[in-house]
């Protein structure tokens, strides 16, 4: 298919170009390389970008559908999450990979809004394609898009509203909207989890020079299938997915936690050493010696009055026995990341040698308990006082359910954290996009010239968000946009697509709030990527005959796959 496609490109451009292409390839490119030049290269990339957006746009918003993704091995993922879908799709074309990058960046920078960012980029591509058809030069389109993106960012700041950690109500709404589009749970369950997320984010947030900084990593998300979504809990501490090493140890203790980054084992030498034992007494004294060393190690821990030890390395069987006898609970081979979280939650310092361990290094927790969850033991370190790391323990009927709940929690955690860090939010359901588009339409007239067309195109790409929300909710997209435009022109800036009511309405009233950063980042990365692609006039693929070039289904130069 791709070979035919190349032929058609070449024949369209005439023989001279065909010769040139093959001539170049003969000289510098390895055999089997493929090349697409000029506008055709651009059109292929545009078509692919739009095609990718078209695949995931049906998932946008609370009425969006889910995708079932089946891997090579037959593993199934059912999700509504843009970033997850794109990742699991394993796209091959370089332009499609750029679209995946947009979603990944959004995921990393904000944690929510992945579908939004890709849909905006896809529509920027589509409109750029239309402008190219009208003979607008790519550099003009790029210029117009850049102007529009900068203006949009400015306007976004002016339409944003303020939020502080005290505004729990606003933050809970932001969490609910972020979770809302994942096909999970009832409103009551979403509210329960949203409250948990807001508490978790507020708990780990730190104030620096009047601003809040949140490290999402400090909110651990642990999941186990079983129970129901409503059983999802906030643990003021860390849930360690390990079991206590010895059956003779207490199941419940509190308080003094020691964190060790050293093994409770006799170290084996790196060298090949040989100990020659010639009689039974020698053997016995040798074992005694080992025993004594381990006993001393445990003694050093016991002396600090520790009741629990989390060890990043191994714990010898004999040491386990001595620890049990001393009434100390021990967990071994704890992940480094968990050790750090334990330290932040309990206030314990991680000791890298037993001689360094002091009573003042110990951390505190109101309850340390091994519990059996779904047949597996886990250690709950909870009721820490003012913990700087917490855990959200996600439950739900099956593995697929908990995985989707987890993705929803990740999105909501990101949304609440972004809103708090920037201290701003906007109205969702396309209301913010309509406001931005409105200003861009008048800005376009102000700028004039051919760039004007690109700025208008940009505004229309933003309108694709409410349009898609309406489409996915079974509403008429054109009527919806017309009605939204009228209302926004009249100054009703909070009006958006009320997908639940199936009509346009004031979404501030309905509490459909989103962090400003979702929009800011989505616009920024979509614009960046489209600009990048519009500057490409040559695709050279040295990946062999079948790889790298667009498969026919995505549309060649004739069929751009556009509506
Ligand atoms: P993304 O991956 O971009 O976050 P989502 O599927 O989560 O995609 O959809 C987010 C979009 O859905 C946002 O534009 C948001 O404002 C909108 N949205 C969420 N909940 C509602 C609602 N109840 N009514 C209208 N729009 C909503
Ligand atoms: Mg979302």
CSV table of C-alpha atoms and ligand atoms in Angstrom, one decimal, residues 59-62 80 82 112-116 177-178 181-182 428-430 433 465 469 497-500 507 512 514 519, ligand 1:
chain,number,residue,atom,x,y,z
A,59,UNK,CA,-14.3,9.3,24.8
A,60,UNK,CA,-14.4,13.0,25.7
A,61,UNK,CA,-16.6,14.1,28.6
A,62,UNK,CA,-18.8,12.2,31.0
A,80,UNK,CA,-11.8,6.2,28.8
A,82,UNK,CA,-6.9,9.4,26.4
A,112,UNK,CA,-5.9,15.4,33.4
A,113,UNK,CA,-7.0,16.8,30.0
A,114,UNK,CA,-5.2,14.3,27.8
A,115,UNK,CA,-8.2,13.8,25.4
A,116,UNK,CA,-8.8,17.5,25.3
A,177,UNK,CA,-15.3,16.7,37.2
A,178,UNK,CA,-11.9,15.1,36.6
A,181,UNK,CA,-15.7,11.2,32.6
A,182,UNK,CA,-14.4,7.8,33.7
A,428,UNK,CA,-15.7,23.4,32.1
A,429,UNK,CA,-18.1,21.8,29.6
A,430,UNK,CA,-16.6,23.9,26.9
A,433,UNK,CA,-13.1,27.3,25.3
A,465,UNK,CA,-14.3,20.8,22.5
A,469,UNK,CA,-19.0,17.1,24.2
A,497,UNK,CA,-22.6,22.1,27.3
A,498,UNK,CA,-24.6,20.6,30.1
A,499,UNK,CA,-24.3,17.0,29.0
A,500,UNK,CA,-26.5,15.6,31.7
A,507,UNK,CA,-22.0,25.3,34.2
A,512,UNK,CA,-18.4,21.9,36.4
A,514,UNK,CA,-11.6,22.5,35.9
A,519,UNK,CA,-6.5,24.3,29.2
B,1,LIG,P1,-9.8,14.7,29.3
B,1,LIG,O1,-8.9,13.5,29.0
B,1,LIG,O2,-9.4,15.8,28.3
B,1,LIG,O3,-9.8,15.1,30.7
B,1,LIG,P2,-12.4,13.8,29.7
B,1,LIG,O4,-13.1,12.7,29.1
B,1,LIG,O5,-12.1,13.8,31.1
B,1,LIG,O6,-11.2,14.2,28.9
B,1,LIG,O7,-13.4,15.1,29.5
B,1,LIG,C1,-13.1,16.4,29.9
B,1,LIG,C2,-14.1,17.3,29.4
B,1,LIG,O8,-15.4,17.0,29.9
B,1,LIG,C3,-13.9,18.7,29.9
B,1,LIG,O9,-14.0,19.6,28.8
B,1,LIG,C4,-14.9,18.9,31.0
B,1,LIG,O10,-15.2,20.3,31.2
B,1,LIG,C5,-16.0,18.1,30.4
B,1,LIG,N1,-17.0,17.7,31.5
B,1,LIG,C6,-16.7,16.9,32.5
B,1,LIG,N2,-17.8,16.8,33.3
B,1,LIG,C7,-18.8,17.5,32.7
B,1,LIG,C8,-20.2,17.7,32.9
B,1,LIG,N3,-20.8,17.1,34.0
B,1,LIG,N4,-20.9,18.5,32.1
B,1,LIG,C9,-20.3,19.0,31.0
B,1,LIG,N5,-19.0,18.8,30.7
B,1,LIG,C10,-18.3,18.1,31.5
